[in-house]
PDB file of C-alpha atoms in Angstrom:
ATOM      1  CA  VAL A  41       0.000   0.000   0.000  1.00 94.00           C
ATOM      2  CA  ASP A  42       1.274   3.412  -1.017  1.00 91.00           C
ATOM      3  CA  LYS A  43       1.323   5.607   2.101  1.00 93.00           C
ATOM      4  CA  SER A  44       2.980   8.652   0.554  1.00 89.00           C
ATOM      5  CA  GLY A  45       1.685  12.166   1.110  1.00 87.00           C
ATOM      6  CA  SER A  46      -0.503  12.055  -1.974  1.00 84.00           C
ATOM      7  CA  MET A  47      -2.488   9.221  -0.347  1.00 86.00           C
ATOM      8  CA  GLY A  48      -3.823  11.726   2.185  1.00 85.00           C
ATOM      9  CA  ARG A  49      -7.002  13.731   1.714  1.00 66.00           C
ATOM     10  CA  CYS A  50      -6.249  14.718  -1.809  1.00 56.00           C
ATOM     11  CA  HIS A  51      -8.179  15.351  -4.939  1.00 48.00           C
ATOM     12  CA  CYS A  52      -5.835  16.190  -7.770  1.00 49.00           C
ATOM     13  CA  ASP A  53      -6.975  18.262 -10.735  1.00 46.00           C
ATOM     14  CA  ASN A  54      -5.233  18.052 -14.102  1.00 43.00           C
ATOM     15  CA  PRO A  55      -2.461  15.671 -13.053  1.00 47.00           C
ATOM     16  CA  ASP A  56       0.420  14.681 -15.271  1.00 49.00           C
ATOM     17  CA  LEU A  57       3.509  12.528 -14.878  1.00 48.00           C
ATOM     18  CA  ASN A  58       5.601  15.591 -14.040  1.00 51.00           C
ATOM     19  CA  GLN A  59       3.831  15.721 -10.677  1.00 52.00           C
ATOM     20  CA  THR A  60       2.070  19.007 -11.365  1.00 53.00           C
ATOM     21  CA  TYR A  61      -1.404  19.260  -9.943  1.00 50.00           C
ATOM     22  CA  THR A  62      -3.592  21.355  -7.721  1.00 52.00           C
ATOM     23  CA  ARG A  63      -4.041  19.786  -4.286  1.00 51.00           C
ATOM     24  CA  ALA A  64      -7.264  20.402  -2.417  1.00 53.00           C
ATOM     25  CA  GLU A  65      -7.878  18.639   0.909  1.00 53.00           C
ATOM     26  CA  VAL A  66     -11.240  16.874   0.689  1.00 55.00           C
ATOM     27  CA  GLY A  67     -12.806  13.589   1.762  1.00 68.00           C
ATOM     28  CA  GLN A  68     -11.448  10.577   3.604  1.00 80.00           C
ATOM     29  CA  PRO A  69      -7.710   9.870   3.218  1.00 85.00           C
ATOM     30  CA  LYS A  70      -6.990   7.257   0.538  1.00 87.00           C
ATOM     31  CA  VAL A  71      -4.658   5.500   2.954  1.00 90.00           C
ATOM     32  CA  ASP A  72      -7.532   4.965   5.431  1.00 91.00           C
ATOM     33  CA  ILE A  73      -9.701   3.534   2.669  1.00 90.00           C
ATOM     34  CA  ALA A  74      -6.814   1.171   1.877  1.00 91.00           C
ATOM     35  CA  LYS A  75      -6.818  -0.015   5.504  1.00 93.00           C
ATOM     36  CA  GLU A  76     -10.522  -0.814   5.271  1.00 93.00           C
ATOM     37  CA  ALA A  77      -9.860  -2.641   2.002  1.00 93.00           C
ATOM     38  CA  ILE A  78      -7.136  -4.767   3.598  1.00 93.00           C
ATOM     39  CA  MET A  79      -9.466  -5.765   6.428  1.00 94.00           C
ATOM     40  CA  ARG A  80     -12.239  -6.705   4.003  1.00 92.00           C
ATOM     41  CA  ALA A  81      -9.889  -8.721   1.799  1.00 92.00           C
ATOM     42  CA  ALA A  82      -8.429 -10.537   4.815  1.00 93.00           C
ATOM     43  CA  SER A  83     -11.912 -11.662   5.827  1.00 91.00           C
ATOM     44  CA  ALA A  84     -12.116 -13.694   2.603  1.00 92.00           C
ATOM     45  CA  LEU A  85      -8.921 -15.651   3.266  1.00 92.00           C
ATOM     46  CA  GLY A  86      -8.870 -19.199   4.553  1.00 91.00           C
ATOM     47  CA  ASN A  87      -6.604 -20.911   7.058  1.00 89.00           C
ATOM     48  CA  GLN A  88      -4.214 -22.057   4.293  1.00 91.00           C
ATOM     49  CA  ASP A  89      -3.712 -18.528   2.952  1.00 93.00           C
ATOM     50  CA  PHE A  90      -0.891 -16.120   3.707  1.00 94.00           C
ATOM     51  CA  LEU A  91      -1.184 -12.353   4.128  1.00 94.00           C
ATOM     52  CA  GLY A  92       1.372  -9.624   4.561  1.00 95.00           C
ATOM     53  CA  VAL A  93       1.137  -5.845   4.321  1.00 96.00           C
ATOM     54  CA  VAL A  94       3.929  -3.588   3.105  1.00 96.00           C
ATOM     55  CA  ALA A  95       3.375   0.153   3.436  1.00 95.00           C
ATOM     56  CA  PHE A  96       5.740   2.368   1.487  1.00 93.00           C
ATOM     57  CA  ASP A  97       6.572   5.972   0.927  1.00 91.00           C
ATOM     58  CA  SER A  98      10.225   6.751   0.128  1.00 89.00           C
ATOM     59  CA  ALA A  99      11.044   3.358   1.720  1.00 93.00           C
ATOM     60  CA  ALA A 100       9.143   0.148   2.380  1.00 95.00           C
ATOM     61  CA  ARG A 101       8.136  -1.027   5.844  1.00 95.00           C
ATOM     62  CA  TRP A 102       6.384  -4.252   6.753  1.00 96.00           C
ATOM     63  CA  VAL A 103       3.404  -3.340   8.909  1.00 95.00           C
ATOM     64  CA  LEU A 104       2.344  -6.988   9.006  1.00 94.00           C
ATOM     65  CA  ASP A 105       4.912  -9.658   8.238  1.00 94.00           C
ATOM     66  CA  LEU A 106       3.843 -12.279   5.736  1.00 94.00           C
ATOM     67  CA  ALA A 107       2.127 -15.013   7.755  1.00 92.00           C
ATOM     68  CA  GLN A 108      -0.479 -17.714   7.543  1.00 90.00           C
ATOM     69  CA  LEU A 109      -3.904 -17.376   9.178  1.00 78.00           C
ATOM     70  CA  VAL A 110      -3.652 -13.775  10.347  1.00 80.00           C
ATOM     71  CA  ASP A 111      -5.749 -12.854  13.381  1.00 88.00           C
ATOM     72  CA  PRO A 112      -8.174 -10.000  12.494  1.00 89.00           C
ATOM     73  CA  LEU A 113      -7.362  -8.060  15.682  1.00 91.00           C
ATOM     74  CA  ALA A 114      -3.621  -8.360  15.066  1.00 91.00           C
ATOM     75  CA  LEU A 115      -4.161  -7.175  11.502  1.00 92.00           C
ATOM     76  CA  GLU A 116      -6.216  -4.194  12.607  1.00 93.00           C
ATOM     77  CA  ASP A 117      -3.560  -3.241  15.186  1.00 93.00           C
ATOM     78  CA  ALA A 118      -0.775  -3.618  12.616  1.00 92.00           C
ATOM     79  CA  ILE A 119      -2.303  -1.477   9.892  1.00 93.00           C
ATOM     80  CA  GLY A 120      -3.848   1.125  12.164  1.00 91.00           C
ATOM     81  CA  GLY A 121      -0.614   2.974  12.802  1.00 87.00           C
ATOM     82  CA  PHE A 122       0.489   4.168   9.392  1.00 87.00           C
ATOM     83  CA  SER A 123      -0.563   7.453   7.832  1.00 90.00           C
ATOM     84  CA  ALA A 124       0.045   9.276   4.562  1.00 90.00           C
ATOM     85  CA  ASP A 125       3.376  11.093   4.468  1.00 90.00           C
ATOM     86  CA  GLY A 126       6.521  11.342   2.356  1.00 87.00           C
ATOM     87  CA  ASN A 127       7.488  10.670  -1.249  1.00 88.00           C
ATOM     88  CA  THR A 128       6.674   7.574  -3.295  1.00 85.00           C
ATOM     89  CA  ASN A 129       9.071   4.759  -4.145  1.00 88.00           C
ATOM     90  CA  LEU A 130       6.959   2.030  -5.748  1.00 88.00           C
ATOM     91  CA  LEU A 131       9.961  -0.191  -6.294  1.00 91.00           C
ATOM     92  CA  SER A 132      10.772  -0.439  -2.584  1.00 92.00           C
ATOM     93  CA  GLY A 133       7.294  -1.661  -1.665  1.00 93.00           C
ATOM     94  CA  VAL A 134       6.833  -4.167  -4.449  1.00 94.00           C
ATOM     95  CA  ASP A 135      10.394  -5.470  -4.116  1.00 95.00           C
ATOM     96  CA  ALA A 136       9.836  -6.169  -0.402  1.00 96.00           C
ATOM     97  CA  ALA A 137       6.651  -8.121  -1.169  1.00 96.00           C
ATOM     98  CA  TYR A 138       8.345  -9.993  -4.017  1.00 97.00           C
ATOM     99  CA  LYS A 139      11.292 -11.072  -1.861  1.00 96.00           C
ATOM    100  CA  ALA A 140       8.959 -12.311   0.875  1.00 96.00           C
ATOM    101  CA  LEU A 141       6.834 -14.287  -1.588  1.00 96.00           C
ATOM    102  CA  GLN A 142       9.908 -15.985  -3.008  1.00 95.00           C
ATOM    103  CA  GLY A 143      10.306 -17.740   0.334  1.00 91.00           C
ATOM    104  CA  VAL A 144       6.720 -18.995   0.568  1.00 93.00           C
ATOM    105  CA  ASP A 145       5.591 -22.423  -0.587  1.00 92.00           C
ATOM    106  CA  ALA A 146       2.225 -21.573  -2.105  1.00 92.00           C
ATOM    107  CA  LYS A 147       0.271 -22.510  -5.199  1.00 91.00           C
ATOM    108  CA  ARG A 148      -0.541 -18.879  -6.024  1.00 94.00           C
ATOM    109  CA  LYS A 149       1.591 -15.885  -5.146  1.00 96.00           C
ATOM    110  CA  HIS A 150      -0.039 -12.554  -5.797  1.00 96.00           C
ATOM    111  CA  ILE A 151       0.594  -8.913  -4.947  1.00 96.00           C
ATOM    112  CA  ILE A 152      -2.169  -6.325  -4.847  1.00 95.00           C
ATOM    113  CA  LEU A 153      -0.544  -2.931  -5.295  1.00 94.00           C
ATOM    114  CA  MET A 154      -2.588   0.082  -4.307  1.00 92.00           C
ATOM    115  CA  THR A 155      -1.174   3.435  -5.325  1.00 89.00           C
ATOM    116  CA  ASP A 156      -2.303   6.708  -6.810  1.00 84.00           C
ATOM    117  CA  GLY A 157       0.696   6.601  -9.102  1.00 79.00           C
ATOM    118  CA  TRP A 158       2.376   9.809  -8.012  1.00 73.00           C
ATOM    119  CA  VAL A 159       5.897   8.419  -8.012  1.00 70.00           C
ATOM    120  CA  HIS A 160       9.216  10.096  -7.462  1.00 56.00           C
ATOM    121  CA  GLN A 161      11.282   6.950  -8.033  1.00 52.00           C
ATOM    122  CA  GLY A 162      10.855   3.269  -8.674  1.00 58.00           C
ATOM    123  CA  ASP A 163      10.334   1.953 -12.212  1.00 72.00           C
ATOM    124  CA  LEU A 164       8.727  -1.446 -11.828  1.00 83.00           C
ATOM    125  CA  SER A 165       8.732  -2.678 -15.432  1.00 86.00           C
ATOM    126  CA  THR A 166      11.688  -5.039 -15.098  1.00 90.00           C
ATOM    127  CA  LEU A 167      10.667  -6.306 -11.660  1.00 92.00           C
ATOM    128  CA  ALA A 168       7.060  -6.936 -12.778  1.00 91.00           C
ATOM    129  CA  GLN A 169       8.256  -9.030 -15.711  1.00 90.00           C
ATOM    130  CA  GLN A 170      10.717 -10.938 -13.516  1.00 93.00           C
ATOM    131  CA  MET A 171       8.005 -11.672 -10.946  1.00 95.00           C
ATOM    132  CA  GLN A 172       5.597 -12.939 -13.586  1.00 92.00           C
ATOM    133  CA  ALA A 173       8.323 -15.205 -15.008  1.00 93.00           C
ATOM    134  CA  GLU A 174       8.698 -16.702 -11.506  1.00 95.00           C
ATOM    135  CA  GLY A 175       4.940 -17.176 -11.095  1.00 95.00           C
ATOM    136  CA  ILE A 176       4.338 -14.171  -8.830  1.00 96.00           C
ATOM    137  CA  THR A 177       1.584 -11.989 -10.266  1.00 96.00           C
ATOM    138  CA  MET A 178       0.622  -8.428  -9.468  1.00 95.00           C
ATOM    139  CA  SER A 179      -2.621  -6.535  -9.871  1.00 94.00           C
ATOM    140  CA  VAL A 180      -2.814  -2.766  -9.520  1.00 92.00           C
ATOM    141  CA  ILE A 181      -5.542  -0.682  -7.936  1.00 91.00           C
ATOM    142  CA  ALA A 182      -5.111   2.886  -9.159  1.00 88.00           C
ATOM    143  CA  ALA A 183      -6.549   5.022  -6.373  1.00 83.00           C
ATOM    144  CA  GLY A 184      -8.522   8.086  -7.381  1.00 70.00           C
ATOM    145  CA  ASN A 185      -8.882  10.299 -10.418  1.00 65.00           C
ATOM    146  CA  GLY A 186      -5.646  11.190 -12.111  1.00 60.00           C
ATOM    147  CA  SER A 187      -3.707   8.014 -11.370  1.00 62.00           C
ATOM    148  CA  ALA A 188      -0.744   7.785 -13.676  1.00 65.00           C
ATOM    149  CA  GLU A 189      -1.643   5.906 -16.843  1.00 71.00           C
ATOM    150  CA  TYR A 190       1.428   3.644 -16.779  1.00 80.00           C
ATOM    151  CA  LEU A 191      -0.177   1.663 -13.927  1.00 86.00           C
ATOM    152  CA  LYS A 192      -2.418  -0.180 -16.380  1.00 87.00           C
ATOM    153  CA  GLY A 193       0.601  -1.403 -18.328  1.00 86.00           C
ATOM    154  CA  LEU A 194       2.329  -2.330 -15.100  1.00 87.00           C
ATOM    155  CA  SER A 195      -0.484  -4.688 -14.122  1.00 90.00           C
ATOM    156  CA  ALA A 196      -0.310  -6.318 -17.575  1.00 91.00           C
ATOM    157  CA  MET A 197       3.465  -6.811 -17.209  1.00 91.00           C
ATOM    158  CA  GLY A 198       2.814  -8.308 -13.774  1.00 91.00           C
ATOM    159  CA  GLY A 199       0.282 -10.797 -15.141  1.00 93.00           C
ATOM    160  CA  GLY A 200      -2.529  -9.321 -13.061  1.00 94.00           C
ATOM    161  CA  ARG A 201      -5.544  -7.098 -13.441  1.00 94.00           C
ATOM    162  CA  PHE A 202      -5.923  -3.339 -13.435  1.00 93.00           C
ATOM    163  CA  TYR A 203      -8.625  -1.533 -11.482  1.00 91.00           C
ATOM    164  CA  PRO A 204      -9.035   2.208 -12.100  1.00 88.00           C
ATOM    165  CA  ALA A 205     -10.690   3.203  -8.816  1.00 85.00           C
ATOM    166  CA  THR A 206     -11.878   6.617  -9.921  1.00 79.00           C
ATOM    167  CA  ASP A 207     -14.359   6.490  -7.052  1.00 80.00           C
ATOM    168  CA  ILE A 208     -12.018   5.858  -4.135  1.00 78.00           C
ATOM    169  CA  LEU A 209     -14.867   4.556  -1.990  1.00 83.00           C
ATOM    170  CA  ASN A 210     -15.047   1.471  -4.245  1.00 86.00           C
ATOM    171  CA  VAL A 211     -11.539   0.356  -3.270  1.00 88.00           C
ATOM    172  CA  PRO A 212     -12.606  -2.022  -0.437  1.00 87.00           C
ATOM    173  CA  ASP A 213     -14.939  -3.846  -2.836  1.00 90.00           C
ATOM    174  CA  ILE A 214     -12.179  -4.036  -5.444  1.00 90.00           C
ATOM    175  CA  PHE A 215      -9.721  -5.492  -2.900  1.00 87.00           C
ATOM    176  CA  LEU A 216     -12.273  -8.126  -1.907  1.00 88.00           C
ATOM    177  CA  LYS A 217     -13.009  -9.006  -5.543  1.00 90.00           C
ATOM    178  CA  GLU A 218      -9.302  -9.286  -6.357  1.00 90.00           C
ATOM    179  CA  THR A 219      -8.630 -11.429  -3.281  1.00 89.00           C
ATOM    180  CA  VAL A 220     -11.424 -13.836  -4.144  1.00 87.00           C
ATOM    181  CA  GLN A 221     -10.284 -14.086  -7.770  1.00 86.00           C
TER     182      GLN A 221
END
């Protein structure tokens, strides 16, 4: 989950990949909606499934280590403490998840990346292709209007699906759908 500053209460008008936009503080923070989405997705997992949560801004941090049969209260405690702040380094977050999944014996290994796409560093093209070649897929949930358009291609390179969540309030339903699929 992207927890950079742009994942706060932000509605961005006329965005482009040069990071120019008008920021107006409105609505619920995207990062809080992501937390709700994680909880909803976790409720669909069975006792054989693994779950881990990496939150990233300029660096990645495991807020919940990859584990089997995660207790809902432990999950809620783990994800409750992070807030939107800092720059965005997509590569750090996805790379941390990828490395953890390499060590798991599982039939399916899948990353759900939620970001608004406002990156300062971290091209994922090569990593996404490498992951897919190793059987680790990645879907992308592009949070909010103005998400960078390259995210759609990134999900294709990662062998996953792309969800343009232009209505940010739909993100929990999208997470659940992606988890079930």
